[in-house]
PDB file of C-alpha atoms in Angstrom:
ATOM      1  CA  UNK B   1     -13.540 -22.681  -7.402  1.00  0.00           C
ATOM      2  CA  UNK B   2     -12.671 -19.370  -5.697  1.00  0.00           C
ATOM      3  CA  UNK B   3     -10.552 -16.465  -6.854  1.00  0.00           C
ATOM      4  CA  UNK B   4      -6.888 -17.128  -7.584  1.00  0.00           C
ATOM      5  CA  UNK B   5      -5.640 -13.580  -6.915  1.00  0.00           C
ATOM      6  CA  UNK B   6      -7.485 -10.871  -5.040  1.00  0.00           C
ATOM      7  CA  UNK B   7      -6.355  -7.413  -3.956  1.00  0.00           C
ATOM      8  CA  UNK B   8      -7.697  -5.127  -1.251  1.00  0.00           C
ATOM      9  CA  UNK B   9      -6.618  -1.565  -2.012  1.00  0.00           C
ATOM     10  CA  UNK B  10      -7.280   2.083  -1.164  1.00  0.00           C
ATOM     11  CA  UNK B  11      -5.658   4.902   0.851  1.00  0.00           C
ATOM     12  CA  UNK B  12      -4.182   4.814   4.333  1.00  0.00           C
ATOM     13  CA  UNK B  13      -6.668   4.150   7.154  1.00  0.00           C
ATOM     14  CA  UNK B  14      -9.341   2.562   4.952  1.00  0.00           C
ATOM     15  CA  UNK B  15      -9.119  -0.871   6.612  1.00  0.00           C
ATOM     16  CA  UNK B  16      -7.045  -2.807   4.061  1.00  0.00           C
ATOM     17  CA  UNK B  17      -5.049  -4.841   6.601  1.00  0.00           C
ATOM     18  CA  UNK B  18      -8.125  -5.347   8.749  1.00  0.00           C
ATOM     19  CA  UNK B  19      -9.953  -6.856   5.766  1.00  0.00           C
ATOM     20  CA  UNK B  20      -6.912  -8.956   4.853  1.00  0.00           C
ATOM     21  CA  UNK B  21      -6.797 -10.335   8.408  1.00  0.00           C
ATOM     22  CA  UNK B  22     -10.534 -11.090   8.281  1.00  0.00           C
ATOM     23  CA  UNK B  23     -10.105 -13.143   5.102  1.00  0.00           C
ATOM     24  CA  UNK B  24      -7.054 -14.948   6.470  1.00  0.00           C
ATOM     25  CA  UNK B  25      -8.907 -15.906   9.658  1.00  0.00           C
ATOM     26  CA  UNK B  26     -11.802 -17.290   7.600  1.00  0.00           C
ATOM     27  CA  UNK B  27      -9.285 -19.446   5.723  1.00  0.00           C
ATOM     28  CA  UNK B  28      -7.825 -20.658   9.021  1.00  0.00           C
ATOM     29  CA  UNK B  29     -11.309 -21.519  10.315  1.00  0.00           C
ATOM     30  CA  UNK B  30     -11.798 -23.520   7.101  1.00  0.00           C
ATOM     31  CA  UNK B  31      -8.588 -25.381   8.049  1.00  0.00           C
ATOM     32  CA  UNK B  32      -6.648 -24.117   5.037  1.00  0.00           C
ATOM     33  CA  UNK B  33      -2.886 -23.801   5.299  1.00  0.00           C
ATOM     34  CA  UNK B  34      -2.016 -20.111   5.075  1.00  0.00           C
ATOM     35  CA  UNK B  35       1.365 -18.387   4.762  1.00  0.00           C
ATOM     36  CA  UNK B  36       1.374 -14.667   5.649  1.00  0.00           C
ATOM     37  CA  UNK B  37       4.044 -12.422   4.099  1.00  0.00           C
ATOM     38  CA  UNK B  38       5.059  -8.859   4.971  1.00  0.00           C
ATOM     39  CA  UNK B  39       7.782  -6.630   3.429  1.00  0.00           C
ATOM     40  CA  UNK B  40      10.789  -6.079   5.662  1.00  0.00           C
ATOM     41  CA  UNK B  41      10.710  -2.357   4.845  1.00  0.00           C
ATOM     42  CA  UNK B  42       7.449  -1.894   6.780  1.00  0.00           C
ATOM     43  CA  UNK B  43       8.785  -1.380  10.311  1.00  0.00           C
ATOM     44  CA  UNK B  44       5.577  -0.128  11.944  1.00  0.00           C
ATOM     45  CA  UNK B  45       4.963  -3.526  13.567  1.00  0.00           C
ATOM     46  CA  UNK B  46       7.647  -4.267  16.156  1.00  0.00           C
ATOM     47  CA  UNK B  47       7.946  -7.944  15.289  1.00  0.00           C
ATOM     48  CA  UNK B  48       7.177 -10.685  12.783  1.00  0.00           C
ATOM     49  CA  UNK B  49       3.477 -10.020  12.366  1.00  0.00           C
ATOM     50  CA  UNK B  50       0.998  -7.820  10.547  1.00  0.00           C
ATOM     51  CA  UNK B  51      -1.287  -5.542  12.518  1.00  0.00           C
ATOM     52  CA  UNK B  52      -4.345  -3.464  11.698  1.00  0.00           C
ATOM     53  CA  UNK B  53      -5.126  -0.077  13.214  1.00  0.00           C
ATOM     54  CA  UNK B  54      -7.858  -1.579  15.386  1.00  0.00           C
ATOM     55  CA  UNK B  55      -5.364  -3.896  17.105  1.00  0.00           C
ATOM     56  CA  UNK B  56      -5.918  -7.149  15.197  1.00  0.00           C
ATOM     57  CA  UNK B  57      -2.701  -8.992  14.401  1.00  0.00           C
ATOM     58  CA  UNK B  58      -1.345 -12.224  12.953  1.00  0.00           C
ATOM     59  CA  UNK B  59       2.087 -13.841  12.716  1.00  0.00           C
ATOM     60  CA  UNK B  60       3.871 -13.107   9.423  1.00  0.00           C
ATOM     61  CA  UNK B  61       7.166 -13.767   7.665  1.00  0.00           C
ATOM     62  CA  UNK B  62       9.131 -10.601   6.894  1.00  0.00           C
ATOM     63  CA  UNK B  63      10.968 -10.757   3.562  1.00  0.00           C
ATOM     64  CA  UNK B  64      13.445  -8.364   1.962  1.00  0.00           C
ATOM     65  CA  UNK B  65      12.367  -8.630  -1.678  1.00  0.00           C
ATOM     66  CA  UNK B  66       9.742 -10.256  -3.888  1.00  0.00           C
ATOM     67  CA  UNK B  67      11.819 -13.278  -4.922  1.00  0.00           C
ATOM     68  CA  UNK B  68      12.393 -14.211  -1.260  1.00  0.00           C
ATOM     69  CA  UNK B  69       8.678 -14.954  -0.943  1.00  0.00           C
ATOM     70  CA  UNK B  70       9.033 -18.128  -3.024  1.00  0.00           C
ATOM     71  CA  UNK B  71      11.642 -19.594  -0.659  1.00  0.00           C
ATOM     72  CA  UNK B  72       9.115 -19.490   2.191  1.00  0.00           C
ATOM     73  CA  UNK B  73       6.253 -21.209   0.349  1.00  0.00           C
ATOM     74  CA  UNK B  74       5.913 -24.980   0.676  1.00  0.00           C
ATOM     75  CA  UNK B  75       3.986 -27.370  -1.562  1.00  0.00           C
ATOM     76  CA  UNK B  76       1.198 -27.847   0.992  1.00  0.00           C
ATOM     77  CA  UNK B  77       0.560 -24.106   1.462  1.00  0.00           C
ATOM     78  CA  UNK B  78      -2.850 -23.347  -0.031  1.00  0.00           C
ATOM     79  CA  UNK B  79      -3.117 -19.607   0.514  1.00  0.00           C
ATOM     80  CA  UNK B  80      -0.455 -16.891   0.404  1.00  0.00           C
ATOM     81  CA  UNK B  81      -1.458 -13.581   2.017  1.00  0.00           C
ATOM     82  CA  UNK B  82       0.722 -10.541   1.291  1.00  0.00           C
ATOM     83  CA  UNK B  83       0.376  -7.300   3.254  1.00  0.00           C
ATOM     84  CA  UNK B  84       1.623  -3.912   1.936  1.00  0.00           C
ATOM     85  CA  UNK B  85       2.325  -5.456  -1.464  1.00  0.00           C
ATOM     86  CA  UNK B  86       3.073  -2.020  -2.984  1.00  0.00           C
ATOM     87  CA  UNK B  87       6.432  -1.953  -1.164  1.00  0.00           C
ATOM     88  CA  UNK B  88       7.834  -4.906  -3.113  1.00  0.00           C
ATOM     89  CA  UNK B  89      10.016  -4.508  -6.201  1.00  0.00           C
ATOM     90  CA  UNK B  90       8.622  -4.998  -9.726  1.00  0.00           C
ATOM     91  CA  UNK B  91       9.460  -8.716  -9.606  1.00  0.00           C
ATOM     92  CA  UNK B  92       6.417  -9.168  -7.368  1.00  0.00           C
ATOM     93  CA  UNK B  93       4.301  -9.467 -10.536  1.00  0.00           C
ATOM     94  CA  UNK B  94       6.168 -12.563 -11.769  1.00  0.00           C
ATOM     95  CA  UNK B  95       6.200 -13.985  -8.212  1.00  0.00           C
ATOM     96  CA  UNK B  96       2.407 -13.695  -7.972  1.00  0.00           C
ATOM     97  CA  UNK B  97       2.071 -15.282 -11.426  1.00  0.00           C
ATOM     98  CA  UNK B  98       4.241 -18.188 -10.308  1.00  0.00           C
ATOM     99  CA  UNK B  99       2.217 -18.687  -7.123  1.00  0.00           C
ATOM    100  CA  UNK B 100      -0.998 -18.766  -9.153  1.00  0.00           C
ATOM    101  CA  UNK B 101       0.525 -21.239 -11.640  1.00  0.00           C
ATOM    102  CA  UNK B 102       1.322 -23.542  -8.713  1.00  0.00           C
ATOM    103  CA  UNK B 103      -2.307 -23.499  -7.598  1.00  0.00           C
ATOM    104  CA  UNK B 104      -1.959 -21.063  -4.698  1.00  0.00           C
ATOM    105  CA  UNK B 105      -4.690 -18.592  -3.810  1.00  0.00           C
ATOM    106  CA  UNK B 106      -3.073 -15.181  -3.323  1.00  0.00           C
ATOM    107  CA  UNK B 107      -4.716 -12.484  -1.211  1.00  0.00           C
ATOM    108  CA  UNK B 108      -2.935  -9.127  -1.040  1.00  0.00           C
ATOM    109  CA  UNK B 109      -3.478  -5.668   0.394  1.00  0.00           C
ATOM    110  CA  UNK B 110      -1.725  -2.452  -0.541  1.00  0.00           C
ATOM    111  CA  UNK B 111      -1.914   1.222  -1.451  1.00  0.00           C
ATOM    112  CA  UNK B 112      -2.934   1.857  -5.050  1.00  0.00           C
ATOM    113  CA  UNK B 113      -1.553   5.434  -5.041  1.00  0.00           C
ATOM    114  CA  UNK B 114       1.521   6.966  -3.407  1.00  0.00           C
ATOM    115  CA  UNK B 115       1.495  10.238  -1.463  1.00  0.00           C
ATOM    116  CA  UNK B 116       1.770  12.160  -4.771  1.00  0.00           C
ATOM    117  CA  UNK B 117      -1.434  10.578  -6.046  1.00  0.00           C
ATOM    118  CA  UNK B 118       0.451   8.488  -8.615  1.00  0.00           C
ATOM    119  CA  UNK B 119       0.261   4.675  -9.152  1.00  0.00           C
ATOM    120  CA  UNK B 120       2.405   2.984  -6.504  1.00  0.00           C
ATOM    121  CA  UNK B 121       5.168   0.686  -7.816  1.00  0.00           C
ATOM    122  CA  UNK B 122       3.881  -2.513  -9.395  1.00  0.00           C
ATOM    123  CA  UNK B 123       0.271  -1.896  -8.328  1.00  0.00           C
ATOM    124  CA  UNK B 124      -1.019  -1.112 -11.873  1.00  0.00           C
ATOM    125  CA  UNK B 125       0.209  -4.503 -13.167  1.00  0.00           C
ATOM    126  CA  UNK B 126      -1.008  -6.308 -10.045  1.00  0.00           C
ATOM    127  CA  UNK B 127      -4.468  -4.761 -10.291  1.00  0.00           C
ATOM    128  CA  UNK B 128      -4.684  -5.865 -13.932  1.00  0.00           C
ATOM    129  CA  UNK B 129      -3.569  -9.389 -12.976  1.00  0.00           C
ATOM    130  CA  UNK B 130      -6.068  -9.731 -10.109  1.00  0.00           C
ATOM    131  CA  UNK B 131      -9.408 -11.405 -10.759  1.00  0.00           C
ATOM    132  CA  UNK B 132     -10.993  -9.662  -7.754  1.00  0.00           C
ATOM    133  CA  UNK B 133     -10.297  -6.086  -6.637  1.00  0.00           C
ATOM    134  CA  UNK B 134     -11.886  -4.407  -3.623  1.00  0.00           C
ATOM    135  CA  UNK B 135     -11.158  -0.679  -3.521  1.00  0.00           C
ATOM    136  CA  UNK B 136     -11.943   0.741  -0.086  1.00  0.00           C
ATOM    137  CA  UNK B 137     -12.378   4.381   0.889  1.00  0.00           C
ATOM    138  CA  UNK B 138     -11.641   6.089   4.196  1.00  0.00           C
ATOM    139  CA  UNK B 139     -13.008   9.035   6.146  1.00  0.00           C
ATOM    140  CA  UNK B 140     -11.370  12.318   5.121  1.00  0.00           C
ATOM    141  CA  UNK B 141      -9.521  13.641   8.173  1.00  0.00           C
ATOM    142  CA  UNK B 142     -10.039  17.249   7.050  1.00  0.00           C
ATOM    143  CA  UNK B 143     -13.728  17.510   6.068  1.00  0.00           C
ATOM    144  CA  UNK B 144     -15.214  14.222   7.296  1.00  0.00           C
ATOM    145  CA  UNK B 145     -16.261  12.983   3.857  1.00  0.00           C
ATOM    146  CA  UNK B 146     -16.690   9.208   3.619  1.00  0.00           C
ATOM    147  CA  UNK B 147     -15.004   9.153   0.212  1.00  0.00           C
ATOM    148  CA  UNK B 148     -11.313   9.695   0.969  1.00  0.00           C
ATOM    149  CA  UNK B 149      -9.209   8.094  -1.776  1.00  0.00           C
ATOM    150  CA  UNK B 150      -5.880   9.890  -1.277  1.00  0.00           C
ATOM    151  CA  UNK B 151      -3.057   9.415   1.223  1.00  0.00           C
ATOM    152  CA  UNK B 152      -1.899  12.783   2.556  1.00  0.00           C
ATOM    153  CA  UNK B 153       1.673  12.838   3.834  1.00  0.00           C
ATOM    154  CA  UNK B 154       2.331  15.318   6.633  1.00  0.00           C
ATOM    155  CA  UNK B 155       5.662  16.697   7.813  1.00  0.00           C
ATOM    156  CA  UNK B 156       5.445  18.632  11.093  1.00  0.00           C
ATOM    157  CA  UNK B 157       1.690  18.817  10.542  1.00  0.00           C
ATOM    158  CA  UNK B 158       1.887  20.325   7.044  1.00  0.00           C
ATOM    159  CA  UNK B 159       1.393  18.656   3.618  1.00  0.00           C
ATOM    160  CA  UNK B 160       4.669  17.202   2.322  1.00  0.00           C
ATOM    161  CA  UNK B 161       6.239  18.732  -0.762  1.00  0.00           C
ATOM    162  CA  UNK B 162       6.178  16.852  -4.075  1.00  0.00           C
ATOM    163  CA  UNK B 163       9.979  16.416  -3.835  1.00  0.00           C
ATOM    164  CA  UNK B 164       9.662  14.384  -0.616  1.00  0.00           C
ATOM    165  CA  UNK B 165      11.067  10.797  -0.823  1.00  0.00           C
ATOM    166  CA  UNK B 166       8.654   8.257  -2.326  1.00  0.00           C
ATOM    167  CA  UNK B 167       8.813   5.873   0.641  1.00  0.00           C
ATOM    168  CA  UNK B 168       8.628   7.182   4.187  1.00  0.00           C
ATOM    169  CA  UNK B 169       7.350   4.713   6.769  1.00  0.00           C
ATOM    170  CA  UNK B 170       5.019   6.262   9.304  1.00  0.00           C
ATOM    171  CA  UNK B 171       1.723   6.057  11.140  1.00  0.00           C
ATOM    172  CA  UNK B 172      -1.118   8.471  11.843  1.00  0.00           C
ATOM    173  CA  UNK B 173       1.304  11.303  12.649  1.00  0.00           C
ATOM    174  CA  UNK B 174       2.796  11.069   9.138  1.00  0.00           C
ATOM    175  CA  UNK B 175      -0.177  10.084   6.990  1.00  0.00           C
ATOM    176  CA  UNK B 176      -3.888  10.701   6.908  1.00  0.00           C
ATOM    177  CA  UNK B 177      -6.677   9.916   4.482  1.00  0.00           C
ATOM    178  CA  UNK B 178      -8.171  12.787   2.505  1.00  0.00           C
ATOM    179  CA  UNK B 179     -10.804  13.218  -0.183  1.00  0.00           C
ATOM    180  CA  UNK B 180      -9.742  14.620  -3.547  1.00  0.00           C
ATOM    181  CA  UNK B 181     -11.043  18.085  -2.623  1.00  0.00           C
ATOM    182  CA  UNK B 182      -8.964  18.297   0.578  1.00  0.00           C
ATOM    183  CA  UNK B 183      -5.826  16.571  -0.715  1.00  0.00           C
ATOM    184  CA  UNK B 184      -2.795  18.883  -1.066  1.00  0.00           C
ATOM    185  CA  UNK B 185       0.547  18.446  -2.832  1.00  0.00           C
ATOM    186  CA  UNK B 186       2.774  21.539  -2.656  1.00  0.00           C
ATOM    187  CA  UNK B 187       5.413  21.857  -5.381  1.00  0.00           C
ATOM    188  CA  UNK B 188       8.023  24.317  -4.102  1.00  0.00           C
ATOM    189  CA  UNK B 189      10.342  23.815  -7.101  1.00  0.00           C
ATOM    190  CA  UNK B 190       7.614  24.725  -9.594  1.00  0.00           C
ATOM    191  CA  UNK B 191       6.513  27.635  -7.432  1.00  0.00           C
ATOM    192  CA  UNK B 192      10.072  28.993  -7.214  1.00  0.00           C
ATOM    193  CA  UNK B 193      10.405  28.756 -11.010  1.00  0.00           C
ATOM    194  CA  UNK B 194       7.200  30.759 -11.422  1.00  0.00           C
ATOM    195  CA  UNK B 195       8.474  33.399  -8.999  1.00  0.00           C
ATOM    196  CA  UNK B 196      11.817  33.614 -10.834  1.00  0.00           C
ATOM    197  CA  UNK B 197      10.011  33.929 -14.177  1.00  0.00           C
ATOM    198  CA  UNK B 198       7.800  36.740 -12.863  1.00  0.00           C
ATOM    199  CA  UNK B 199      10.842  38.506 -11.420  1.00  0.00           C
ATOM    200  CA  UNK B 200      12.729  38.295 -14.746  1.00  0.00           C
ATOM    201  CA  UNK B 201       9.761  39.728 -16.637  1.00  0.00           C
ATOM    202  CA  UNK B 202       9.438  42.557 -14.127  1.00  0.00           C
ATOM    203  CA  UNK B 203      13.147  43.517 -14.364  1.00  0.00           C
ATOM    204  CA  UNK B 204      12.906  43.711 -18.173  1.00  0.00           C
TER     205      UNK B 204
END
């Protein structure tokens, strides 16, 4: 018997969706019935499908929240593939559990860390629940290292501040992969506090 729940994770541009599509297509070749799910919030694809950066794509059902996934799964579905799973609400954990309990094989892809380098949404629980985890790395877009594990958010070409909204949908112009050495996270609020503190000390 194969894995019941597997996750493909890593930073932006590491090939998560490409690998998800590869596994789905193998299932289709094996004549398994597959249902592909994508969060409605991910608007990068202009239609009901998931798409990798190298142009591969596959029809998908866009859903608004985790619980909606269950309404689209039928008894004869054997495999449920979920792209960008980090965007779903915390109920995604119980939804995945329920799918597994009903004998479905779940294959998911998603970011493990947000742009601040912190665990993304329900990913910690999902990674613990998975019985197979593949953590991919990307090429650092600043130094060329093959070990990029962070997702760098850019605003007008510069690293986004720590206070930037958690979710901001975007492509290569908004995000790039970086290694830990090249990753940057400015904190203007903390910096302003330090400046104010130094100024107060100086005036005394």
